[in-house]
Coordinates of C-alpha atoms and ligand atoms in Angstrom, one line a residue:
M1 CA 3.2 37.9 -3.0
A2 CA 3.9 34.3 -2.5
L3 CA 1.7 32.1 -4.7
A4 CA 0.3 28.8 -3.5
N5 CA 0.6 25.5 -5.4
E6 CA -3.1 25.4 -6.2
N7 CA -2.9 21.8 -7.2
Y8 CA -2.8 21.0 -3.5
L9 CA -6.2 22.7 -3.2
K10 CA -7.7 20.2 -5.6
T11 CA -7.4 17.1 -3.4
P12 CA -10.1 16.5 -0.7
E13 CA -9.5 18.6 2.4
I14 CA -9.9 15.6 4.8
Y15 CA -8.4 12.3 4.2
C16 CA -11.0 9.5 4.0
Y17 CA -10.3 8.2 7.5
D18 CA -11.1 11.6 9.0
E19 CA -14.6 11.4 7.6
I20 CA -15.1 7.9 9.2
D21 CA -13.8 9.3 12.6
K22 CA -16.2 12.2 12.4
R23 CA -19.2 9.8 12.0
V24 CA -17.9 7.5 14.7
N25 CA -17.5 10.4 17.1
A26 CA -21.0 11.5 16.4
Y27 CA -22.2 8.1 17.5
K28 CA -20.1 8.1 20.6
V29 CA -21.6 11.4 21.7
L30 CA -25.0 9.7 21.9
H31 CA -23.7 6.3 23.1
P32 CA -20.8 7.2 25.4
S33 CA -20.5 3.7 26.8
A34 CA -20.4 1.9 23.4
K35 CA -17.7 -0.8 22.9
I36 CA -17.0 -0.1 19.3
I37 CA -14.8 -2.5 17.3
R38 CA -12.8 -1.2 14.4
L39 CA -12.5 -3.6 11.6
G40 CA -11.9 -0.8 9.3
M41 CA -8.4 0.4 10.0
G42 CA -5.3 0.0 7.8
D43 CA -3.0 0.1 10.7
V44 CA -1.4 -2.7 12.7
T45 CA -2.0 -3.3 16.4
R46 CA 0.5 -5.9 17.5
P47 CA 3.8 -4.6 19.2
L48 CA 7.1 -4.8 17.4
P49 CA 9.2 -8.0 17.3
Q50 CA 11.5 -8.5 20.2
E51 CA 14.5 -8.7 17.9
V52 CA 13.6 -5.2 16.6
I53 CA 13.4 -3.9 20.2
K54 CA 16.8 -5.4 21.1
A55 CA 18.4 -3.9 17.9
L56 CA 16.9 -0.5 18.7
H57 CA 18.3 -0.6 22.2
S58 CA 21.8 -1.5 21.1
A59 CA 21.7 1.0 18.3
V60 CA 20.8 3.8 20.9
D61 CA 23.9 2.6 23.0
E62 CA 26.1 2.9 19.9
M63 CA 25.0 6.5 19.4
A64 CA 25.9 7.2 23.0
A65 CA 29.5 6.2 22.8
E66 CA 32.3 8.2 21.1
G67 CA 33.7 5.3 19.1
S68 CA 30.4 4.1 17.6
F69 CA 28.4 7.3 17.2
K70 CA 26.9 7.8 13.7
G71 CA 26.4 11.1 12.0
Y72 CA 25.0 11.4 8.5
G73 CA 24.6 8.1 6.8
P74 CA 24.5 7.3 3.1
P75 CA 21.3 8.9 1.6
S76 CA 20.2 5.7 0.0
G77 CA 20.7 3.6 3.0
Y78 CA 23.3 1.6 4.9
D79 CA 25.0 -1.4 3.3
F80 CA 24.2 -3.7 6.2
L81 CA 20.5 -3.3 5.4
I82 CA 20.8 -3.2 1.6
E83 CA 22.8 -6.5 1.8
K84 CA 20.0 -8.2 3.6
I85 CA 17.4 -7.0 1.1
H86 CA 19.7 -8.1 -1.8
K87 CA 20.0 -11.6 -0.3
E88 CA 16.3 -11.8 0.3
Y89 CA 15.6 -11.2 -3.4
K90 CA 18.2 -13.7 -4.4
S91 CA 16.4 -16.3 -2.3
I92 CA 13.3 -15.9 -4.6
G93 CA 15.5 -16.0 -7.7
V94 CA 15.7 -12.3 -8.4
S95 CA 19.2 -10.9 -8.7
L96 CA 19.4 -7.1 -8.3
D97 CA 22.3 -4.6 -8.3
K98 CA 22.8 -3.4 -4.8
E99 CA 22.9 0.1 -6.1
S100 CA 19.3 -0.2 -7.3
I101 CA 18.0 -0.6 -3.7
F102 CA 17.1 2.6 -1.8
I103 CA 16.0 2.6 1.8
N104 CA 13.2 5.0 2.7
D105 CA 11.0 6.0 5.5
G106 CA 8.1 3.9 4.2
A107 CA 6.2 3.3 1.0
K108 CA 4.0 6.3 1.1
S109 CA 6.9 8.8 0.7
D110 CA 8.2 7.3 -2.5
I111 CA 4.7 6.7 -4.0
G112 CA 4.5 10.5 -4.0
N113 CA 8.1 11.3 -4.5
I114 CA 8.5 9.3 -7.8
G115 CA 6.3 12.0 -9.3
H116 CA 9.3 14.4 -9.1
V117 CA 11.4 12.4 -11.5
L118 CA 8.7 11.9 -14.1
G119 CA 7.6 14.4 -16.7
R120 CA 4.5 16.4 -16.1
D121 CA 2.8 15.3 -19.2
N122 CA 2.6 11.6 -18.4
I123 CA -0.8 9.9 -18.5
I124 CA -1.3 8.0 -15.2
A125 CA -3.3 4.9 -14.9
I126 CA -4.7 3.8 -11.5
A127 CA -7.0 1.0 -10.6
D128 CA -10.4 1.8 -9.2
P129 CA -10.9 1.1 -6.3
V130 CA -7.4 1.4 -4.9
Y131 CA -5.2 3.0 -2.2
P132 CA -6.2 6.7 -2.5
V133 CA -2.6 8.1 -2.4
Y134 CA -1.9 7.3 -6.1
E135 CA -4.7 9.5 -7.2
N136 CA -4.0 12.3 -4.7
A137 CA -0.3 12.3 -5.6
T138 CA -1.2 12.6 -9.3
I139 CA -3.6 15.5 -8.6
M140 CA -1.1 17.4 -6.4
S141 CA 1.6 17.0 -8.9
G142 CA -0.6 18.9 -11.5
R143 CA -1.0 15.9 -13.7
A144 CA -4.7 15.1 -13.2
G145 CA -6.3 17.6 -15.6
F146 CA -9.8 18.7 -14.8
L147 CA -12.4 17.1 -12.5
N148 CA -15.6 16.0 -14.1
E149 CA -18.1 17.0 -11.5
E150 CA -20.5 14.3 -12.6
D151 CA -18.5 11.2 -12.1
Q152 CA -15.7 12.8 -9.9
K153 CA -13.1 11.5 -12.3
W154 CA -10.1 13.5 -13.5
S155 CA -9.6 14.0 -17.3
N156 CA -5.9 13.0 -17.5
I157 CA -6.2 10.0 -15.3
V158 CA -7.0 6.7 -16.8
Y159 CA -9.1 4.7 -14.3
L160 CA -8.8 0.9 -14.5
H161 CA -12.3 0.0 -13.5
C162 CA -12.4 -3.1 -11.3
S163 CA -15.6 -5.0 -10.7
A164 CA -17.1 -8.3 -9.6
E165 CA -17.1 -9.4 -13.2
T166 CA -13.4 -9.4 -13.3
G167 CA -12.9 -10.5 -9.7
F168 CA -11.7 -7.0 -8.9
V169 CA -8.5 -7.4 -10.9
P170 CA -7.7 -4.5 -13.2
S171 CA -7.5 -5.1 -17.0
L172 CA -5.2 -3.4 -19.5
P173 CA -6.4 0.0 -20.7
N174 CA -7.6 0.6 -24.3
E175 CA -5.5 3.8 -24.7
R176 CA -1.9 4.4 -24.2
V177 CA -0.8 5.2 -20.6
D178 CA 2.7 6.2 -19.5
V179 CA 2.8 5.4 -15.8
I180 CA 0.8 2.6 -14.2
Y181 CA 0.3 2.2 -10.4
L182 CA -0.2 -1.5 -9.5
C183 CA -0.8 -2.6 -6.0
N184 CA -0.4 -6.3 -5.4
P185 CA -2.0 -7.7 -3.3
N186 CA -4.4 -4.8 -3.7
N187 CA -5.6 -2.6 -1.0
P188 CA -8.6 -2.4 -0.4
T189 CA -9.9 -5.4 -2.3
G190 CA -7.4 -8.0 -1.0
T191 CA -7.3 -9.4 -4.5
V192 CA -4.1 -10.5 -6.3
L193 CA -2.5 -10.4 -9.7
T194 CA -1.1 -13.8 -10.7
K195 CA 2.1 -14.3 -12.6
S196 CA 0.2 -14.4 -15.9
D197 CA -1.9 -11.3 -14.9
L198 CA 1.3 -9.4 -14.2
K199 CA 3.1 -10.6 -17.3
Q200 CA 0.4 -8.8 -19.4
W201 CA 1.2 -5.6 -17.6
V202 CA 4.9 -6.0 -18.0
D203 CA 4.4 -6.8 -21.7
Y204 CA 2.1 -3.8 -22.2
A205 CA 4.7 -1.5 -20.4
I206 CA 7.6 -2.8 -22.6
E207 CA 5.5 -2.3 -25.8
H208 CA 4.4 1.2 -24.8
Q209 CA 7.7 2.4 -23.2
S210 CA 5.6 2.9 -20.0
I211 CA 6.6 2.3 -16.4
I212 CA 4.9 0.4 -13.7
V213 CA 5.0 1.7 -10.1
Y214 CA 4.6 -1.6 -8.3
D215 CA 3.4 -1.2 -4.6
G216 CA 4.3 -4.4 -2.9
A217 CA 3.2 -3.2 0.6
Y218 CA 1.5 -6.6 1.2
E219 CA 4.1 -8.9 -0.3
S220 CA 4.7 -10.8 2.9
F221 CA 1.0 -11.8 3.1
I222 CA 1.1 -13.7 -0.2
N223 CA 0.5 -17.4 0.3
E224 CA -0.7 -18.5 -3.2
P225 CA 1.9 -20.1 -5.3
N226 CA 0.8 -18.5 -8.6
V227 CA 1.2 -15.0 -7.1
P228 CA 4.6 -13.4 -7.6
K229 CA 6.3 -12.0 -4.5
S230 CA 8.2 -9.5 -6.6
I231 CA 7.3 -8.1 -10.1
Y232 CA 10.9 -8.9 -11.0
E233 CA 9.9 -12.5 -11.2
I234 CA 8.3 -11.6 -14.5
K235 CA 10.7 -11.6 -17.5
G236 CA 11.5 -8.1 -18.7
A237 CA 10.1 -6.4 -15.5
K238 CA 13.4 -4.7 -14.7
K239 CA 13.2 -2.7 -17.8
V240 CA 9.9 -1.2 -16.8
A241 CA 9.1 -1.5 -13.1
V242 CA 10.0 0.3 -9.9
E243 CA 9.1 -1.9 -6.8
I244 CA 8.2 -0.2 -3.5
R245 CA 8.0 -2.2 -0.3
T246 CA 7.7 -1.5 3.3
Y247 CA 8.1 -3.1 6.7
S248 CA 5.0 -1.3 8.0
K249 CA 2.3 -4.0 7.6
S250 CA 4.5 -7.1 7.8
A251 CA 6.6 -6.2 10.8
G252 CA 4.6 -3.5 12.6
F253 CA 6.7 -0.6 11.4
T254 CA 3.9 1.8 10.8
G255 CA 5.2 3.9 13.6
L256 CA 8.8 3.2 13.2
R257 CA 8.9 4.1 9.5
C258 CA 11.1 2.1 7.1
G259 CA 10.8 0.6 3.6
Y260 CA 12.6 0.5 0.4
S261 CA 12.3 1.1 -3.3
V262 CA 14.0 -0.7 -6.2
F263 CA 15.1 1.3 -9.3
P264 CA 16.8 -1.2 -11.7
P265 CA 19.5 0.5 -13.9
E266 CA 17.8 -1.0 -17.0
L267 CA 14.6 1.0 -16.3
M268 CA 14.4 3.9 -18.9
V269 CA 12.4 7.0 -19.3
Y270 CA 12.5 9.3 -22.3
T271 CA 13.3 12.9 -23.1
K272 CA 11.0 14.8 -25.4
L273 CA 13.5 14.1 -28.2
G274 CA 13.2 10.4 -27.5
E275 CA 16.6 9.8 -25.9
D276 CA 16.5 7.3 -23.1
V277 CA 17.5 8.1 -19.6
P278 CA 17.9 5.6 -16.8
L279 CA 15.4 6.5 -14.1
I280 CA 17.8 5.6 -11.4
K281 CA 20.1 8.4 -12.6
L282 CA 17.3 10.9 -11.9
W283 CA 16.4 9.2 -8.6
N284 CA 20.1 9.4 -7.4
R285 CA 20.0 13.1 -8.0
R286 CA 16.8 13.5 -6.1
I287 CA 18.1 11.4 -3.2
T288 CA 21.3 13.2 -2.8
N289 CA 19.7 16.6 -2.9
Y290 CA 16.5 16.1 -1.1
T291 CA 17.2 13.7 1.8
N292 CA 19.9 12.6 4.2
G293 CA 18.4 9.2 4.5
V294 CA 16.7 7.2 7.2
S295 CA 17.6 7.1 10.9
Y296 CA 20.5 4.8 11.7
L297 CA 18.4 3.3 14.6
V298 CA 15.5 2.5 12.3
Q299 CA 17.7 0.8 9.7
R300 CA 19.3 -1.3 12.5
A301 CA 15.8 -2.2 13.6
A302 CA 14.9 -3.3 10.1
E303 CA 18.1 -5.3 9.7
A304 CA 17.0 -7.3 12.8
L305 CA 14.1 -8.6 10.8
Y306 CA 16.4 -10.7 8.7
S307 CA 17.9 -12.9 11.5
R308 CA 16.4 -16.2 12.0
K309 CA 14.5 -15.1 15.0
G310 CA 13.5 -11.9 13.3
K311 CA 12.1 -13.8 10.4
Q312 CA 10.1 -16.0 12.7
E313 CA 8.7 -13.2 14.6
T314 CA 7.6 -11.4 11.4
S315 CA 6.0 -14.5 10.0
E316 CA 4.1 -14.9 13.4
L317 CA 2.8 -11.4 13.0
V318 CA 1.7 -11.9 9.4
D319 CA 0.1 -15.2 10.3
Y320 CA -1.9 -13.6 13.1
Y321 CA -3.4 -11.0 10.8
I322 CA -4.0 -13.5 8.0
E323 CA -5.8 -15.8 10.4
N324 CA -8.1 -12.8 11.5
A325 CA -8.7 -12.1 7.8
K326 CA -9.5 -15.8 7.2
L327 CA -12.0 -15.7 10.1
I328 CA -13.7 -12.7 8.7
R329 CA -13.8 -14.1 5.2
D330 CA -15.2 -17.4 6.4
G331 CA -17.7 -15.6 8.7
L332 CA -19.0 -13.4 6.0
L333 CA -19.3 -16.2 3.5
A334 CA -21.3 -18.2 5.9
L335 CA -23.7 -15.3 6.3
G336 CA -24.2 -15.3 2.5
F337 CA -22.1 -12.2 1.6
E338 CA -20.2 -11.9 -1.7
V339 CA -16.6 -11.8 -0.5
Y340 CA -13.1 -11.1 -2.1
G341 CA -9.6 -11.2 -0.7
G342 CA -8.6 -12.3 2.8
I343 CA -6.4 -15.1 1.4
S344 CA -3.1 -13.4 0.5
S345 CA -4.1 -10.2 2.2
P346 CA -5.1 -8.8 5.6
Y347 CA -8.1 -7.1 3.6
V348 CA -11.5 -8.6 3.1
W349 CA -13.7 -6.9 0.5
F350 CA -17.4 -7.7 0.4
K351 CA -20.6 -6.6 -1.3
T352 CA -23.1 -4.8 0.9
P353 CA -26.5 -6.5 1.3
N354 CA -29.4 -5.6 -1.1
G355 CA -27.5 -3.1 -3.1
M356 CA -27.1 -0.7 -0.2
S357 CA -24.7 2.2 -0.6
S358 CA -21.3 1.8 1.1
W359 CA -22.0 4.7 3.6
K360 CA -25.5 3.4 4.4
F361 CA -24.2 0.0 5.2
F362 CA -21.4 1.6 7.3
H363 CA -24.0 3.3 9.4
Q364 CA -26.0 0.1 9.8
L365 CA -22.9 -1.8 11.0
L366 CA -22.1 1.1 13.4
Y367 CA -25.6 1.6 14.8
E368 CA -26.8 -1.9 14.9
H369 CA -23.5 -3.8 15.8
E370 CA -21.1 -1.1 16.9
V371 CA -18.6 -2.4 14.4
I372 CA -16.7 -0.2 12.0
G373 CA -15.8 -1.1 8.4
T374 CA -14.3 1.2 5.6
P375 CA -16.9 2.2 3.0
G376 CA -15.7 0.9 -0.3
V377 CA -16.5 4.2 -2.1
V378 CA -13.7 6.0 -0.2
F379 CA -11.3 4.0 -2.5
G380 CA -12.9 5.1 -5.7
S381 CA -16.3 5.1 -7.3
S382 CA -16.0 1.5 -8.4
G383 CA -15.9 0.7 -4.7
E384 CA -19.5 1.9 -4.2
G385 CA -21.7 -0.9 -2.8
Y386 CA -18.7 -2.6 -1.2
M387 CA -17.1 -2.5 2.3
R388 CA -13.6 -3.3 3.6
F389 CA -12.8 -5.2 6.8
T390 CA -9.2 -5.8 7.9
G391 CA -7.5 -8.5 9.9
F392 CA -5.5 -5.9 11.8
S393 CA -7.7 -5.9 15.0
S394 CA -7.0 -8.3 17.9
R395 CA -8.2 -11.9 17.6
E396 CA -10.6 -11.3 20.4
N397 CA -12.2 -8.3 18.9
T398 CA -12.4 -9.8 15.5
L399 CA -14.3 -12.7 17.0
I400 CA -16.7 -10.5 19.0
A401 CA -17.4 -8.3 15.9
L402 CA -18.2 -11.3 13.8
N403 CA -20.4 -12.6 16.4
R404 CA -22.3 -9.3 16.6
I405 CA -22.7 -9.1 12.8
S406 CA -24.0 -12.7 12.6
R407 CA -27.0 -11.5 14.6
G408 CA -28.0 -9.1 11.9
K409 CA -30.5 -9.5 9.1
Y410 CA -29.2 -9.0 5.6
Ligands
PLP501 C1 -0.2 1.1 4.2 C2 0.1 1.2 2.8 C3 1.2 1.9 2.3 C4 2.0 2.8 3.2 O1 3.0 2.3 3.8 P1 4.1 3.1 4.7 O2 5.2 2.2 4.4 O3 3.6 2.9 6.1 O4 4.2 4.5 4.2 C5 1.5 2.0 1.0 N1 0.8 1.3 0.1 C6 -0.3 0.7 0.5 C7 -1.1 0.0 -0.6 C8 -0.7 0.6 1.8 O5 -1.8 0.0 2.1

């Protein structure tokens, strides 16, 4: 009899976005001609940069010819792309070993995969509200303990409660934690950790021999000078942090799939006897045994983002979404909403009117204005009473949605 990994049964059966779709579809059945606008989605909508398309075409041609055909590549990625990433870090004053950079098929994979190289008994800390994958990966890997039915919290996860009082920035835990997931700028709140905020976390991790899994998916959206682009800008961070980045949101790679993770050789984890082990050593074993790397075509596409034209096209994409987020932010502020984010992030986080629940306000927006947001509560119980809009829609739809919302009474 083949036994199931029952930890997988402990995560919710449907991903939060399916629940939203279900409710939107119910509305559509009754209002088939409705022109619904989605300001809730976490996916980009603009096509890929031209430089990427050119690189893809020429890589396809290489694959078609005998002299330039490529079979298996290096499991951790091609040098041509690693070189570019290495140089990009150098330009912000961070010098990394090239061996510490691992190309992947997007951030989500490594957010989950990193659990494989960490001991089962680690105590995991995650912000609340935050990107749901950190919690689900913890549950599926069997590290979450027991679910408290009352507050829907897991016994072995330390939740870093974020609220309006702290500007939706997580504060240090009172107890010892071993692995800390930090997302900066944060999804869903759009809020940021400044250099001094992040220094506290690095110092905490050094003191407690913990590690930080730093999700920098929105690094390209940062445009405030006191917010670090990389955690390695903080002194000592190489000893405690893995940094995960992706081309998904900045360059429209959500469908193409490419990103990278950094495992500095200084970063140690510990055996039960207290001996230190470089995490990169375990990661290399994982990579060589569990993957043959990312498609050559996709890595050539990512490389194209580092040319002068590629950089320009990427920054145009980012600016487009940031401008949408700014319009949303300003529009909501003008209507009297309490608003967070939307400055160094495509996400705008705001309080529902009159203490309404997230789902109730979701329905009000849908039924009165045919606009969809993401209920804050799907990102954790501290998100209850809040809503997330994103700048990932088209400019036109963003403006129409704002206009519709401005006609409401709150
Ligand atoms: C979108 C997103 C990801 C996933 O990125 P992929 O590279 O497409 O897998 C990871 N982390 C956060 C916080 C995200 O919002």
